[in-house]
Tab-separated table of C-alpha atoms in Angstrom:
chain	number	residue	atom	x	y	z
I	1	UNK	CA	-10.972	-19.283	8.544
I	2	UNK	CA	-8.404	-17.899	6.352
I	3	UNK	CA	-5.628	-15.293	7.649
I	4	UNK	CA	-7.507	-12.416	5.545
I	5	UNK	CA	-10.577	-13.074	7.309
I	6	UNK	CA	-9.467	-12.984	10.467
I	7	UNK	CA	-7.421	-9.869	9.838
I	8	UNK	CA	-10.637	-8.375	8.296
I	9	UNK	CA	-12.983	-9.288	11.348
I	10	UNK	CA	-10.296	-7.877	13.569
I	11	UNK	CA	-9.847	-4.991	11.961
I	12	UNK	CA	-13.914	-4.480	12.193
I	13	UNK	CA	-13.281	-4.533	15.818
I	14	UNK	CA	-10.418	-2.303	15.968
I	15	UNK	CA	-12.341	-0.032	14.149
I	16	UNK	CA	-15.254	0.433	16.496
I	17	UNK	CA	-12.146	0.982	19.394
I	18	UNK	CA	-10.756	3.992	17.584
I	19	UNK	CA	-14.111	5.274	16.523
I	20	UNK	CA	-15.069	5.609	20.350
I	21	UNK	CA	-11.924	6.747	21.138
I	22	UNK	CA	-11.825	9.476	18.579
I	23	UNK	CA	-14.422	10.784	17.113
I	24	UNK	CA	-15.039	11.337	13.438
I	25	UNK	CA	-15.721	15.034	14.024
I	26	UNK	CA	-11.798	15.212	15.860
I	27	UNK	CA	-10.733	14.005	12.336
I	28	UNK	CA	-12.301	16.400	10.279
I	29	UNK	CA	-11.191	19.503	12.359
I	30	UNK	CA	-7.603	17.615	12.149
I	31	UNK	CA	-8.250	17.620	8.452
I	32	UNK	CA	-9.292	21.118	8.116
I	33	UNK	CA	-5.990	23.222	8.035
I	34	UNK	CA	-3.587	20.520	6.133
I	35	UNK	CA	-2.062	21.239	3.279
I	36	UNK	CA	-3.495	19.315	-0.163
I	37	UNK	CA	-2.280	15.896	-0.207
I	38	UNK	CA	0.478	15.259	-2.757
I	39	UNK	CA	0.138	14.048	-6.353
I	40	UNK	CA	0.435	10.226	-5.649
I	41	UNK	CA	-0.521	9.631	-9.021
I	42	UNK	CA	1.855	11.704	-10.511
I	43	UNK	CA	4.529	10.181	-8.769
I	44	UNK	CA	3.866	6.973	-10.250
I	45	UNK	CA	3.911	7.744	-14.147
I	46	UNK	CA	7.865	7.258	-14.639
I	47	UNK	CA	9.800	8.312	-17.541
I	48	UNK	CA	10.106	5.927	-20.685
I	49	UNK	CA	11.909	2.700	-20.057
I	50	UNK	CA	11.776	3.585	-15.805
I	51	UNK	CA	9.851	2.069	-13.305
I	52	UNK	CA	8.606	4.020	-10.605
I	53	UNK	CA	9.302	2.489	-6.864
I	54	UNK	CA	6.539	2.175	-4.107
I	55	UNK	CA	9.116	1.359	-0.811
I	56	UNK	CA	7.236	-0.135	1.821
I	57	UNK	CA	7.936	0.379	5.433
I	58	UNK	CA	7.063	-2.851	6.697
I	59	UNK	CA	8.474	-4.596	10.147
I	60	UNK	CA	6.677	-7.549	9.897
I	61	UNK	CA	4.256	-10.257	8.083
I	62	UNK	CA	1.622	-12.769	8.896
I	63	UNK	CA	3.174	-15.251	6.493
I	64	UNK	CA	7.178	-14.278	7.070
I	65	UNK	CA	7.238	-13.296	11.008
I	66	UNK	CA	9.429	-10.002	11.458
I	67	UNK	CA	11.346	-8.763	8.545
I	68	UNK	CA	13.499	-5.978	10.389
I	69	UNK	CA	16.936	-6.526	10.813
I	70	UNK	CA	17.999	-7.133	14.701
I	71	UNK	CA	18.684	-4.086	16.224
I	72	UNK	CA	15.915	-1.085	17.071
I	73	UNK	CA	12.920	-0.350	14.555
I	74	UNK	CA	13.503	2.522	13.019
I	75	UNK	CA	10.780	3.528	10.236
I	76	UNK	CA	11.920	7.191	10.269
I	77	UNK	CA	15.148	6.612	9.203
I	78	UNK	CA	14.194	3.860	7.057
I	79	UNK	CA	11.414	6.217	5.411
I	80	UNK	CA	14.430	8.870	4.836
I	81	UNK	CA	16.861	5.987	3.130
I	82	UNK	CA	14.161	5.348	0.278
I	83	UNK	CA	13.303	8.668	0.090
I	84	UNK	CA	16.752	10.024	-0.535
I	85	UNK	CA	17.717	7.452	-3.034
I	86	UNK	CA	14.807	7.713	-5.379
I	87	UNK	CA	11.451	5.890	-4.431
I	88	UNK	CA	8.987	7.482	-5.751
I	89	UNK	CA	6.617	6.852	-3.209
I	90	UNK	CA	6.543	5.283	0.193
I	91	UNK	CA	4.199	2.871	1.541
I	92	UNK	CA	3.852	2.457	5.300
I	93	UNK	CA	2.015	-0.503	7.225
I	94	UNK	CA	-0.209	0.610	9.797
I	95	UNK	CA	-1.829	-2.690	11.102
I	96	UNK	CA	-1.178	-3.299	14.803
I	97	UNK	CA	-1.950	-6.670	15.272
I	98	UNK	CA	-0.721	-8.931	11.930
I	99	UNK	CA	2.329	-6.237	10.848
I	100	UNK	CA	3.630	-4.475	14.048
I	101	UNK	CA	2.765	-1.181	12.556
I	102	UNK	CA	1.127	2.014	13.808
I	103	UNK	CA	-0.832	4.707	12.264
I	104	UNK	CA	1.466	7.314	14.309
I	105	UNK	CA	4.227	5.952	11.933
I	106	UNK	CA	2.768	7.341	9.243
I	107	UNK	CA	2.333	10.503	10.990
I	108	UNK	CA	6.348	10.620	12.044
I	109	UNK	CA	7.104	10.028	8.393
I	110	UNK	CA	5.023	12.573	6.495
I	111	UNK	CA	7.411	15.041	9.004
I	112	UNK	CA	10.171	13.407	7.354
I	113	UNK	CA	10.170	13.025	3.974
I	114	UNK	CA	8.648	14.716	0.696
I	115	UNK	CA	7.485	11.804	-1.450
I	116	UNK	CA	3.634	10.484	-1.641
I	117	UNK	CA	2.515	8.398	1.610
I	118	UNK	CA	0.063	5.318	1.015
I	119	UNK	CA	-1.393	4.381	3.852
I	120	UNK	CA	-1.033	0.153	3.746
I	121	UNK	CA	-4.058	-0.860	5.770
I	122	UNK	CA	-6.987	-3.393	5.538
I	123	UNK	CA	-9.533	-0.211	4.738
I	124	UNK	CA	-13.090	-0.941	5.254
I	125	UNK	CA	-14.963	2.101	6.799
I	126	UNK	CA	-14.782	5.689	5.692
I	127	UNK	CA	-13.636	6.687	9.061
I	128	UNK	CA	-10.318	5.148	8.112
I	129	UNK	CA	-10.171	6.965	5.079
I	130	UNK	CA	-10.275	10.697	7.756
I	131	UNK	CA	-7.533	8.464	9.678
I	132	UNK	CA	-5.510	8.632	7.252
I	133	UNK	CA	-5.904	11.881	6.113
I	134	UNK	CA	-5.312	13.253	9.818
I	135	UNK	CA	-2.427	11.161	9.474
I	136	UNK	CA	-0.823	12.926	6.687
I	137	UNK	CA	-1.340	9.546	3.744
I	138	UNK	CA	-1.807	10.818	0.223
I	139	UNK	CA	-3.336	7.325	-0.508
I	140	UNK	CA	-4.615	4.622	0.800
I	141	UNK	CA	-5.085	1.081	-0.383
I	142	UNK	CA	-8.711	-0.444	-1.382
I	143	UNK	CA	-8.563	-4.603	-1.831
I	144	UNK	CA	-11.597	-5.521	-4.437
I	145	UNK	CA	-11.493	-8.766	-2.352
I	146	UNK	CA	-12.357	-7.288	1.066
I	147	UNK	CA	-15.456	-5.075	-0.168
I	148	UNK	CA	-18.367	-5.515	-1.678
I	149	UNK	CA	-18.559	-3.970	-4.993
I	150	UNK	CA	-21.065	-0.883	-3.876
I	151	UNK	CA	-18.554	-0.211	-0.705
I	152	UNK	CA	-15.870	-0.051	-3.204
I	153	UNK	CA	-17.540	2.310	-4.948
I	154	UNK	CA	-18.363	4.219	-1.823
I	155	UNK	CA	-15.175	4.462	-0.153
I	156	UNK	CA	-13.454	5.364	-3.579
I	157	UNK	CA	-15.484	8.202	-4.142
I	158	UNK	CA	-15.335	9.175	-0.765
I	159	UNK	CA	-11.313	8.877	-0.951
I	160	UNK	CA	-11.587	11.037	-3.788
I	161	UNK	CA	-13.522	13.528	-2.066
I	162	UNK	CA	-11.068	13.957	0.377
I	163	UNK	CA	-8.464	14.120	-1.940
I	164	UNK	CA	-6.594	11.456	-1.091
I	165	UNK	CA	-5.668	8.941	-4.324
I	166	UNK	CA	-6.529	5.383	-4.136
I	167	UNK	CA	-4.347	1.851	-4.917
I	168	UNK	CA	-7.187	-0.650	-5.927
I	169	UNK	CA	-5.750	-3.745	-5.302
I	170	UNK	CA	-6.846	-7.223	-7.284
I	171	UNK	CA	-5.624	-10.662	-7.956
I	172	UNK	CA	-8.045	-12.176	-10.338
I	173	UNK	CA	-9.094	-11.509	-13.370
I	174	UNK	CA	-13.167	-10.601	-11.651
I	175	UNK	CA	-11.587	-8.349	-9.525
I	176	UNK	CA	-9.695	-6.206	-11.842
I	177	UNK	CA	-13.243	-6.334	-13.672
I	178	UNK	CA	-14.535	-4.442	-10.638
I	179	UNK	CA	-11.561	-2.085	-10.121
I	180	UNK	CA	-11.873	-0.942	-13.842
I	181	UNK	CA	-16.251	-0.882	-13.226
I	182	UNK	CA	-16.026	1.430	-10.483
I	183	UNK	CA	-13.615	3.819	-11.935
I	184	UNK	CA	-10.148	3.084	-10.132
I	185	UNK	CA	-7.051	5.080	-11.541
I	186	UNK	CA	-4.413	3.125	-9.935
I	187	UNK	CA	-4.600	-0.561	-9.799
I	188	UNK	CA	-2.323	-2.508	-8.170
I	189	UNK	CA	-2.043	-6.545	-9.278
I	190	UNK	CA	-1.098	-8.007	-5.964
I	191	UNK	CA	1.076	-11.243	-6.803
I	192	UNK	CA	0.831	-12.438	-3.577
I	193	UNK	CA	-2.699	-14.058	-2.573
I	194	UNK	CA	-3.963	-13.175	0.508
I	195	UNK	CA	-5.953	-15.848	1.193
I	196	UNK	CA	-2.614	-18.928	0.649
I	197	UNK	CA	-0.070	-16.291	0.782
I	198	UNK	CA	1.613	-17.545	-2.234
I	199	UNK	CA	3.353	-15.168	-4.755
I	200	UNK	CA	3.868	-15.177	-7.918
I	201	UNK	CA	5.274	-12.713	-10.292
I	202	UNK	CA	3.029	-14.068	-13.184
I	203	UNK	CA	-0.295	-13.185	-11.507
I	204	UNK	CA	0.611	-9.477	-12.953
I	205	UNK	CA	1.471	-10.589	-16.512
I	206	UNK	CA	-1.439	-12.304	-16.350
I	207	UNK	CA	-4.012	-9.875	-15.568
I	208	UNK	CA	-2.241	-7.002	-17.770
I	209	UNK	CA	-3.712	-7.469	-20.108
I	210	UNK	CA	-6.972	-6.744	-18.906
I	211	UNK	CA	-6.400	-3.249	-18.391
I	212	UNK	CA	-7.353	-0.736	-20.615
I	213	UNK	CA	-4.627	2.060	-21.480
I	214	UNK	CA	-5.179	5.153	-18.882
I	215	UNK	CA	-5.501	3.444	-15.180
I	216	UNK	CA	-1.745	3.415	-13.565
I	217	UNK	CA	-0.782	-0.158	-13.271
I	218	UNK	CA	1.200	-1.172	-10.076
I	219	UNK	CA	2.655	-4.856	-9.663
I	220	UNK	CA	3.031	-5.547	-5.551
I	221	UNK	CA	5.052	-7.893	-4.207
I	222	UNK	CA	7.716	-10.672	-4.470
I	223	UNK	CA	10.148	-8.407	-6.015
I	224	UNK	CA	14.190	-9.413	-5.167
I	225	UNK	CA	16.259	-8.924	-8.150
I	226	UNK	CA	16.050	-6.304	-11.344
I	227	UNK	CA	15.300	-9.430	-13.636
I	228	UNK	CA	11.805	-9.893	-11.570
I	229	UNK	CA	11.362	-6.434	-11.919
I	230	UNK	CA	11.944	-6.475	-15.957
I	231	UNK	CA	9.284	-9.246	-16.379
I	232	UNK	CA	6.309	-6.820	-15.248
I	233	UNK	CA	8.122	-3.821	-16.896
I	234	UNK	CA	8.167	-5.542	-20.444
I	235	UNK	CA	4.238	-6.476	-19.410
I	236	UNK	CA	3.725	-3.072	-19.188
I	237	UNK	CA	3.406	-1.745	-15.541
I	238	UNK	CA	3.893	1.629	-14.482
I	239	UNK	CA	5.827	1.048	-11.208
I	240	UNK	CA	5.772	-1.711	-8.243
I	241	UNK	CA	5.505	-2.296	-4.540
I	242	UNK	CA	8.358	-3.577	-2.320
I	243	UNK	CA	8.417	-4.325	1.007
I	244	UNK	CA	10.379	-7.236	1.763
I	245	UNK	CA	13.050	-7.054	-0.801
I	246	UNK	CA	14.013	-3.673	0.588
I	247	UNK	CA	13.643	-4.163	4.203
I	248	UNK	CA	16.009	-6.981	4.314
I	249	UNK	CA	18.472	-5.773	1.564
I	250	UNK	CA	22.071	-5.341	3.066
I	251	UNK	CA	21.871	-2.379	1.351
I	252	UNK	CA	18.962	-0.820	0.402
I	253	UNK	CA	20.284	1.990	-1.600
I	254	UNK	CA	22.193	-0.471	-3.873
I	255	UNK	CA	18.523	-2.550	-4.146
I	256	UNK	CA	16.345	0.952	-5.061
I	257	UNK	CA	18.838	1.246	-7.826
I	258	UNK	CA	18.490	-2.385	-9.025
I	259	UNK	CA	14.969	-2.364	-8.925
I	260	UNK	CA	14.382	0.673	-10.267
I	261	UNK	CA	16.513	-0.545	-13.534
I	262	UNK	CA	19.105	2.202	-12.851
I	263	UNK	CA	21.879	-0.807	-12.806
């Protein structure tokens, strides 16, 4: 069994928990008085010759162990750093178990900053899609190779009628077939492959090409320097996802300006 599938058959089980725990129902009356949810899309269609920034709030990884400096956790304060110095959006990890995040996180955050939230989670049950709405995400991630292609389908149009924007992540060439069949406005080209774990910045100039004009194209992951960050830009993607890179930069401002090609 591969690390995805044991992630996804936990995350079935962790599911049923916090569907006992709290209703559906609780959600939607959560839901009820919120504010719209703010144009994620939007944020990601830079300027000519920019590239918008995803940040990612990230502790820790299956594949890397913990990424956090030594020292207390603090995803508030981190949240606030790549707010204030231009990301364009901010991604935070809720998984418990494989990435020592927490759904409240995302929560504490949306108090904190003014940028688009994705909620990064393993998203296979509508009920997670109220979660994060409750929660205060403006979007949350779909992976093509997680779902079958009518529950992609499903929970995108049920994402949608919440109002919350969708990242539909792929990594072959089939699944960006399937993002583009069901109607996904945002695709993300995850270089890393979930199943190995390898990355490679090549997946997304790879499967560029694929894509039609109109969807927002996002490249995710193995980003360090701005001349990784150039190779997807000349391929033609809209903005990318960092997690890693950012988390352990000595400092972080300096690496949202390099990777945003402000440098």
């Amino acid at each position: 069994m591969s690390i995805l599938d044991a992630i996804v058959r936990d995350k079935r089980d962790e599911v049923a928990r916090r569907k006992t725990a709290t209703p559906r129902s609780s959600l939607e009356r959560a839901c009820a008085p919120l504010a719209p949810p703010r144009d994620f899309a939007g944020a990601l269609r830079p300027l000519p010759g920019d590239v918008a920034l995803i940040a990612e709030v990230k502790k820790a990884s299956p594949s890397r162990g913990t990424l956090a400096p030594a020292g207390p956790w603090d995803p508030i304060a981190l949240a606030r750093i790549y707010a204030d110095n231009g990301a364009a959006a901010i991604s935070v990890l809720t998984d418990e178990k494989y990435f020592q995040g927490r759904l409240e996180q995302l929560t504490d955050i949306r108090g904190a900053v003014r940028v688009p939230l994705l909620r990064k989670d393993f998203t296979i049950d509508e009920y997670q899609l109220w979660e994060s709405r409750a929660a205060g995400a403006d979007a949350v991630l779909l992976i093509v190779s997680i779902l079958e292609p009518a529950r992609l389908a499903e929970l995108l149009a049920a994402a949608k009628g919440l109002g919350l924007a969708a990242l539909v992540e792929c990594h072959t060439a089939t699944e960006v077939d399937q993002a583009l069949a069901v109607g996904s406005r945002i695709i993300g080209i995850n270089n890393r492959d979930l199943t190995t774990f390898e990355t490679r910045i090549s997946t997304t100039i790879e499967l560029l090409p694929l894509i039609p004009l109109g969807p927002i194209v996002v490249s995710e992951s193995g980003f360090f320097t701005a001349a990784d960050v150039h190779q997807v830009a000349a391929a033609g993607a809209h903005a990318i996802l960092v997690g890693e890179g950012l988390v352990r930069a000595k400092d972080i401002p300096a690496k949202i300006r390099e990777l945003t090609l402000q440098q």
